[in-house]
Amino acid sequence: MAGGALLQVKDLRKYYRVTTGLMRRLSGEIRAVDGVSLSINSGEVLGLVGESGCGKSTLGKTILRLEEPTSGQINFNGIDVVSLHRRDLRELRGKMQIVFQDPDSSLDPRMTVGGSIEEALVVHGISDPAELEERVARLMQKVGLEAGFGERYPHEFSGGQKQRIGIARALAMDPQLVIADEPVSALDVSVQAQILNLMMDIRDRDGLAYLFVSHDLSVVKYLSDRVAVMYLGKIVELADKEEFFRNPLHPYTEALLSAIATLRPGGSNRILLTGDVPSPLNPPAGCSFHTRCHRVMPVCPQMAPELTQTAPGHYVSCHLYA
Ligand code: SF4
């Protein structure tokens, strides 16, 4: 059940400088995150979708300050995250955690998995051996692994089991928000549902909130309370899940949804997205989706649309609804 605002992000930007030559002359900037505003309530799951390269993973990392923001505001539970000193970030990261797509990226192959989970606790100042042992066993149980598995090494586990260990590490300090960055997309389809169900069980039990980053709308539909769509560094549509799937407005959302609708018998015609996502180094002028939009109008390359509320809680950035 969702409570009050836990995370508030305002006009967040993450630009990367691009330099050329020996003198490293500035030749441009990649606008990976370009003015994003969103909020997540306690216990809420916000699904964030878009094609790869749209900036959604960078947004997650920037919220955690694994990437330094270029500008904007991040407020987590009353804490101004952007101005927080580096030494205070460790404490914050106990409460705001990330689960990566590739579980191997957070596991040391030379360390037992019990040791890896213990490390996450030690980093946050827990040193009593009895407490460490008890908490590691509890975390392993929480993610559905036998405590005895703690003596084994990562290579002895399947992809799904390794992701369970990654989740156990993320849960070490009882976080309030987990940024889940494509946590099931590297797993076999048969295992994906198990991991998603585990994450939802933990949400229901502990009141966790998730920013659930995915390119897969079916996954997002399964577990989100609200859905945001990102394109070239910007949020282009945001709505409650029911409203989002019943009444999608943005042409990009229509195209993404048509791709999953056509997988069902009797599904509607697919709207084909032509070409790749343009480079964020040189985004199209006006509405950055106009080069691929099936409803493009003369105004679209001329002027960028604003994110506008069209119904309570439903926001869209498109001249069709201005
Ligand atoms: Fe398409 Fe124009 Fe809307 Fe952009 S503003 S999504 S190009 S109709």
Short mmCIF file of C-alpha atoms and ligand atoms in Angstrom, two decimals:
data_model
loop_
_atom_site.label_atom_id
_atom_site.label_comp_id
_atom_site.label_asym_id
_atom_site.label_seq_id
_atom_site.Cartn_x
_atom_site.Cartn_y
_atom_site.Cartn_z
CA MET A 1 0.00 0.00 0.00
CA ALA A 2 1.56 3.33 -1.04
CA GLY A 3 2.05 6.09 1.58
CA GLY A 4 3.38 9.69 1.40
CA ALA A 5 6.13 10.96 -0.92
CA LEU A 6 9.42 9.19 -0.22
CA LEU A 7 11.40 10.40 -3.23
CA GLN A 8 10.95 13.65 -5.11
CA VAL A 9 13.03 14.45 -8.16
CA LYS A 10 12.81 17.88 -9.80
CA ASP A 11 14.25 18.91 -13.15
CA LEU A 12 17.11 16.43 -12.86
CA ARG A 13 19.80 16.55 -15.54
CA LYS A 14 22.81 14.40 -16.25
CA TYR A 15 24.92 15.60 -19.15
CA TYR A 16 28.23 14.04 -20.19
CA ARG A 17 30.86 16.29 -21.77
CA VAL A 18 32.23 15.04 -25.07
CA THR A 19 35.76 16.21 -25.84
CA THR A 20 38.00 15.87 -28.90
CA GLY A 21 41.72 16.10 -29.62
CA LEU A 22 44.76 16.22 -27.36
CA MET A 23 43.56 19.46 -25.80
CA ARG A 24 40.28 17.73 -24.94
CA ARG A 25 38.29 20.53 -26.48
CA LEU A 26 34.60 20.41 -25.59
CA SER A 27 32.75 19.32 -28.72
CA GLY A 28 29.31 18.63 -27.28
CA GLU A 29 27.37 17.01 -24.49
CA ILE A 30 25.28 13.89 -24.19
CA ARG A 31 21.99 14.71 -22.52
CA ALA A 32 21.37 11.32 -20.92
CA VAL A 33 18.85 12.70 -18.40
CA ASP A 34 17.31 15.97 -19.51
CA GLY A 35 15.00 17.63 -17.01
CA VAL A 36 13.23 14.73 -15.31
CA SER A 37 10.71 15.33 -12.51
CA LEU A 38 8.97 12.47 -10.70
CA SER A 39 8.00 11.27 -7.24
CA ILE A 40 7.64 7.88 -5.59
CA ASN A 41 5.53 7.27 -2.51
CA SER A 42 6.39 4.90 0.33
CA GLY A 43 5.53 1.36 -0.72
CA GLU A 44 4.83 2.38 -4.32
CA VAL A 45 6.19 0.77 -7.48
CA LEU A 46 6.91 3.22 -10.28
CA GLY A 47 7.67 1.42 -13.53
CA LEU A 48 10.05 3.29 -15.85
CA VAL A 49 10.01 2.08 -19.46
CA GLY A 50 11.72 2.96 -22.70
CA GLU A 51 14.07 1.48 -25.29
CA SER A 52 17.70 0.92 -24.43
CA GLY A 53 19.67 4.16 -24.69
CA CYS A 54 16.76 6.35 -23.54
CA GLY A 55 18.49 7.27 -20.26
CA LYS A 56 16.44 5.23 -17.79
CA SER A 57 19.41 3.41 -16.23
CA THR A 58 21.37 6.66 -15.97
CA LEU A 59 18.38 8.25 -14.25
CA GLY A 60 18.37 5.46 -11.62
CA LYS A 61 22.10 5.80 -11.00
CA THR A 62 21.90 9.59 -10.84
CA ILE A 63 19.13 9.45 -8.22
CA LEU A 64 21.51 7.33 -6.09
CA ARG A 65 24.44 9.61 -6.98
CA LEU A 66 26.35 6.70 -8.44
CA GLU A 67 26.49 9.26 -11.25
CA GLU A 68 26.81 12.91 -10.19
CA PRO A 69 23.85 15.05 -11.34
CA THR A 70 24.61 18.00 -13.61
CA SER A 71 21.72 19.94 -12.03
CA GLY A 72 18.34 19.47 -10.40
CA GLN A 73 16.96 18.38 -7.04
CA ILE A 74 16.62 14.98 -5.37
CA ASN A 75 14.83 14.78 -2.05
CA PHE A 76 14.72 11.43 -0.29
CA ASN A 77 12.72 11.29 2.92
CA GLY A 78 13.48 14.95 3.65
CA ILE A 79 17.20 14.63 2.78
CA ASP A 80 18.64 16.88 0.08
CA VAL A 81 20.59 14.17 -1.77
CA VAL A 82 22.34 16.48 -4.25
CA SER A 83 24.08 18.56 -1.59
CA LEU A 84 24.94 15.59 0.63
CA HIS A 85 28.66 15.24 1.36
CA ARG A 86 30.24 12.09 -0.11
CA ARG A 87 30.93 10.65 3.34
CA ASP A 88 27.21 10.85 4.19
CA LEU A 89 26.20 9.01 1.02
CA ARG A 90 27.05 5.63 2.53
CA GLU A 91 24.33 5.99 5.15
CA LEU A 92 21.85 7.16 2.53
CA ARG A 93 22.65 4.18 0.30
CA GLY A 94 21.63 1.82 3.08
CA LYS A 95 18.11 3.21 2.70
CA MET A 96 18.11 3.70 -1.07
CA GLN A 97 19.60 0.69 -2.88
CA ILE A 98 20.06 -0.65 -6.39
CA VAL A 99 19.69 -4.10 -7.93
CA PHE A 100 21.53 -4.43 -11.24
CA GLN A 101 20.59 -6.35 -14.36
CA ASP A 102 23.69 -8.52 -14.13
CA PRO A 103 23.91 -10.07 -10.65
CA ASP A 104 27.59 -10.91 -11.25
CA SER A 105 28.38 -7.19 -11.22
CA SER A 106 27.67 -7.01 -7.47
CA LEU A 107 29.28 -10.35 -6.53
CA ASP A 108 32.99 -10.99 -6.02
CA PRO A 109 33.77 -14.40 -7.59
CA ARG A 110 36.48 -15.03 -4.95
CA MET A 111 34.12 -14.45 -2.02
CA THR A 112 31.47 -16.82 -0.70
CA VAL A 113 27.96 -15.47 -1.17
CA GLY A 114 27.54 -15.36 2.62
CA GLY A 115 30.70 -13.23 2.71
CA SER A 116 29.27 -10.94 0.01
CA ILE A 117 26.07 -10.35 1.97
CA GLU A 118 28.10 -9.89 5.17
CA GLU A 119 30.26 -7.30 3.40
CA ALA A 120 27.15 -5.20 2.68
CA LEU A 121 26.41 -5.20 6.42
CA VAL A 122 30.00 -4.46 7.48
CA VAL A 123 30.15 -1.46 5.13
CA HIS A 124 27.27 -0.01 7.12
CA GLY A 125 29.00 -0.45 10.46
CA ILE A 126 27.76 -3.82 11.73
CA SER A 127 30.70 -5.73 13.21
CA ASP A 128 29.38 -8.08 15.90
CA PRO A 129 30.06 -11.63 14.55
CA ALA A 130 26.92 -13.15 16.07
CA GLU A 131 24.73 -10.36 14.68
CA LEU A 132 26.38 -10.65 11.26
CA GLU A 133 25.79 -14.40 11.15
CA GLU A 134 22.18 -14.05 12.22
CA ARG A 135 21.44 -11.26 9.74
CA VAL A 136 23.08 -13.05 6.81
CA ALA A 137 21.01 -16.16 7.55
CA ARG A 138 17.84 -14.05 7.80
CA LEU A 139 18.54 -12.26 4.52
CA MET A 140 19.19 -15.52 2.70
CA GLN A 141 15.97 -16.95 4.05
CA LYS A 142 14.12 -13.79 3.00
CA VAL A 143 15.16 -14.28 -0.64
CA GLY A 144 14.40 -18.00 -0.62
CA LEU A 145 17.91 -19.44 -0.27
CA GLU A 146 19.02 -22.00 2.31
CA ALA A 147 21.35 -20.53 4.93
CA GLY A 148 23.83 -23.36 4.19
CA PHE A 149 24.34 -21.93 0.68
CA GLY A 150 26.29 -19.08 2.28
CA GLU A 151 29.51 -21.12 2.14
CA ARG A 152 29.32 -21.48 -1.64
CA TYR A 153 30.84 -19.29 -4.35
CA PRO A 154 28.90 -17.36 -7.02
CA HIS A 155 29.86 -19.73 -9.87
CA GLU A 156 27.99 -22.53 -8.07
CA PHE A 157 24.66 -20.71 -8.51
CA SER A 158 22.23 -20.25 -11.41
CA GLY A 159 21.43 -16.77 -12.76
CA GLY A 160 18.16 -16.65 -10.79
CA GLN A 161 19.89 -17.67 -7.55
CA LYS A 162 22.59 -15.05 -8.10
CA GLN A 163 19.92 -12.40 -8.56
CA ARG A 164 18.37 -13.54 -5.26
CA ILE A 165 21.77 -12.97 -3.64
CA GLY A 166 21.98 -9.53 -5.28
CA ILE A 167 18.57 -8.73 -3.80
CA ALA A 168 19.69 -9.99 -0.36
CA ARG A 169 22.68 -7.63 -0.52
CA ALA A 170 20.41 -4.74 -1.48
CA LEU A 171 18.09 -5.52 1.45
CA ALA A 172 20.92 -5.68 3.98
CA MET A 173 20.15 -2.35 5.68
CA ASP A 174 16.35 -2.50 5.36
CA PRO A 175 16.09 0.06 2.54
CA GLN A 176 12.93 2.09 1.90
CA LEU A 177 13.52 2.37 -1.84
CA VAL A 178 15.13 -0.06 -4.27
CA ILE A 179 16.04 1.01 -7.78
CA ALA A 180 15.72 -2.19 -9.78
CA ASP A 181 17.57 -1.75 -13.07
CA GLU A 182 16.25 -4.41 -15.49
CA PRO A 183 16.58 -7.02 -12.70
CA VAL A 184 15.10 -9.91 -14.69
CA SER A 185 16.03 -9.19 -18.29
CA ALA A 186 19.23 -11.29 -18.15
CA LEU A 187 17.37 -14.29 -16.70
CA ASP A 188 15.62 -17.23 -18.34
CA VAL A 189 11.92 -16.55 -18.87
CA SER A 190 11.05 -19.45 -16.54
CA VAL A 191 12.97 -17.78 -13.70
CA GLN A 192 11.81 -14.20 -14.30
CA ALA A 193 8.39 -14.70 -12.69
CA GLN A 194 9.97 -16.21 -9.56
CA ILE A 195 12.21 -13.17 -9.07
CA LEU A 196 9.36 -10.72 -9.77
CA ASN A 197 7.12 -12.55 -7.29
CA LEU A 198 9.91 -12.46 -4.71
CA MET A 199 10.31 -8.70 -5.18
CA MET A 200 6.58 -8.14 -4.81
CA ASP A 201 6.40 -10.35 -1.70
CA ILE A 202 9.16 -8.25 -0.14
CA ARG A 203 7.31 -5.07 -1.11
CA ASP A 204 4.10 -6.33 0.50
CA ARG A 205 5.87 -7.54 3.64
CA ASP A 206 8.27 -4.64 4.21
CA GLY A 207 6.48 -1.72 2.54
CA LEU A 208 9.40 -1.21 0.14
CA ALA A 209 9.11 1.22 -2.76
CA TYR A 210 10.66 0.41 -6.14
CA LEU A 211 11.72 2.38 -9.14
CA PHE A 212 11.45 -0.52 -11.55
CA VAL A 213 13.43 0.16 -14.72
CA SER A 214 12.56 -2.07 -17.67
CA HIS A 215 12.29 -2.11 -21.44
CA ASP A 216 9.50 -4.70 -21.07
CA LEU A 217 5.98 -3.30 -20.70
CA SER A 218 4.50 -6.68 -19.76
CA VAL A 219 6.79 -6.84 -16.73
CA VAL A 220 5.96 -3.25 -15.79
CA LYS A 221 2.23 -3.96 -16.17
CA TYR A 222 2.53 -6.88 -13.80
CA LEU A 223 4.01 -5.02 -10.86
CA SER A 224 3.70 -1.23 -11.15
CA ASP A 225 1.30 1.15 -9.44
CA ARG A 226 2.22 3.95 -11.87
CA VAL A 227 4.12 3.94 -15.13
CA ALA A 228 6.50 6.52 -16.62
CA VAL A 229 7.76 6.40 -20.21
CA MET A 230 11.14 7.86 -21.03
CA TYR A 231 12.44 8.91 -24.43
CA LEU A 232 15.81 10.56 -25.09
CA GLY A 233 16.34 11.63 -21.49
CA LYS A 234 12.83 12.98 -20.85
CA ILE A 235 9.63 11.63 -19.32
CA VAL A 236 7.05 11.76 -22.12
CA GLU A 237 4.10 10.14 -20.31
CA LEU A 238 3.28 9.32 -16.68
CA ALA A 239 0.04 7.87 -15.28
CA ASP A 240 -1.53 5.39 -12.88
CA LYS A 241 -1.22 1.88 -14.27
CA GLU A 242 -4.93 1.40 -15.04
CA GLU A 243 -5.21 4.78 -16.77
CA PHE A 244 -1.93 4.20 -18.61
CA PHE A 245 -2.97 0.90 -20.15
CA ARG A 246 -6.61 1.95 -20.73
CA ASN A 247 -5.91 5.36 -22.22
CA PRO A 248 -2.33 5.69 -23.53
CA LEU A 249 -1.85 9.12 -25.09
CA HIS A 250 1.70 9.64 -26.30
CA PRO A 251 2.38 8.20 -29.78
CA TYR A 252 5.56 6.58 -28.43
CA THR A 253 3.53 4.84 -25.70
CA GLU A 254 1.00 3.76 -28.36
CA ALA A 255 3.81 2.19 -30.38
CA LEU A 256 5.31 0.41 -27.35
CA LEU A 257 1.89 -0.91 -26.30
CA SER A 258 0.99 -2.04 -29.80
CA ALA A 259 4.08 -4.27 -29.75
CA ILE A 260 2.72 -6.26 -26.78
CA ALA A 261 -0.91 -6.15 -27.99
CA THR A 262 0.00 -7.90 -31.25
CA LEU A 263 1.46 -10.81 -29.30
CA ARG A 264 -2.09 -11.72 -28.20
CA PRO A 265 -4.68 -13.42 -30.43
CA GLY A 266 -6.96 -10.74 -31.89
CA GLY A 267 -4.47 -8.04 -30.87
CA SER A 268 -4.56 -4.70 -32.66
CA ASN A 269 -2.28 -3.68 -35.53
CA ARG A 270 1.27 -2.98 -34.61
CA ILE A 271 2.62 0.55 -34.92
CA LEU A 272 6.14 0.04 -36.14
CA LEU A 273 8.82 2.25 -34.66
CA THR A 274 11.24 2.96 -37.48
CA GLY A 275 14.94 3.46 -36.84
CA ASP A 276 16.88 3.52 -33.59
CA VAL A 277 16.60 6.01 -30.77
CA PRO A 278 18.48 9.12 -32.08
CA SER A 279 21.77 10.01 -30.38
CA PRO A 280 21.34 12.06 -27.21
CA LEU A 281 24.48 13.90 -28.41
CA ASN A 282 22.49 15.39 -31.24
CA PRO A 283 18.78 15.03 -30.44
CA PRO A 284 16.20 16.10 -33.04
CA ALA A 285 14.92 19.67 -32.66
CA GLY A 286 11.45 20.35 -31.30
CA CYS A 287 9.78 17.15 -30.11
CA SER A 288 12.68 14.69 -30.02
CA PHE A 289 10.32 11.87 -31.07
CA HIS A 290 9.26 13.57 -34.32
CA THR A 291 11.70 11.58 -36.50
CA ARG A 292 9.87 8.35 -35.60
CA CYS A 293 6.36 9.53 -34.81
CA HIS A 294 3.39 8.15 -36.79
CA ARG A 295 1.32 11.24 -35.87
CA VAL A 296 3.89 13.94 -36.54
CA MET A 297 2.54 17.43 -37.38
CA PRO A 298 4.25 20.52 -38.88
CA VAL A 299 4.68 22.07 -35.43
CA CYS A 300 6.53 19.06 -34.01
CA PRO A 301 10.08 19.73 -35.37
CA GLN A 302 9.65 23.43 -34.53
CA MET A 303 8.75 23.40 -30.86
CA ALA A 304 9.33 21.04 -27.93
CA PRO A 305 6.07 20.10 -26.14
CA GLU A 306 5.74 20.56 -22.36
CA LEU A 307 4.74 17.76 -19.99
CA THR A 308 1.08 18.64 -19.37
CA GLN A 309 -1.57 17.14 -17.09
CA THR A 310 -4.52 15.89 -19.15
CA ALA A 311 -6.43 14.10 -16.34
CA PRO A 312 -5.74 13.71 -12.62
CA GLY A 313 -2.27 12.15 -12.36
CA HIS A 314 -1.95 11.65 -16.14
CA TYR A 315 0.83 13.68 -17.76
CA VAL A 316 1.88 13.70 -21.40
CA SER A 317 4.37 15.64 -23.48
CA CYS A 318 2.89 15.94 -26.98
CA HIS A 319 1.41 18.76 -29.08
CA LEU A 320 -1.66 16.60 -29.74
CA TYR A 321 -2.78 17.32 -26.17
CA ALA A 322 -1.48 20.88 -25.68
FE1 SF4 B 1 4.49 13.00 -32.29
FE2 SF4 B 1 4.34 15.63 -32.49
FE3 SF4 B 1 3.39 14.42 -30.33
FE4 SF4 B 1 6.00 14.57 -30.77
S1 SF4 B 1 4.64 16.28 -30.37
S2 SF4 B 1 4.87 12.80 -30.10
S3 SF4 B 1 6.10 14.35 -32.98
S4 SF4 B 1 2.61 14.24 -32.42
#
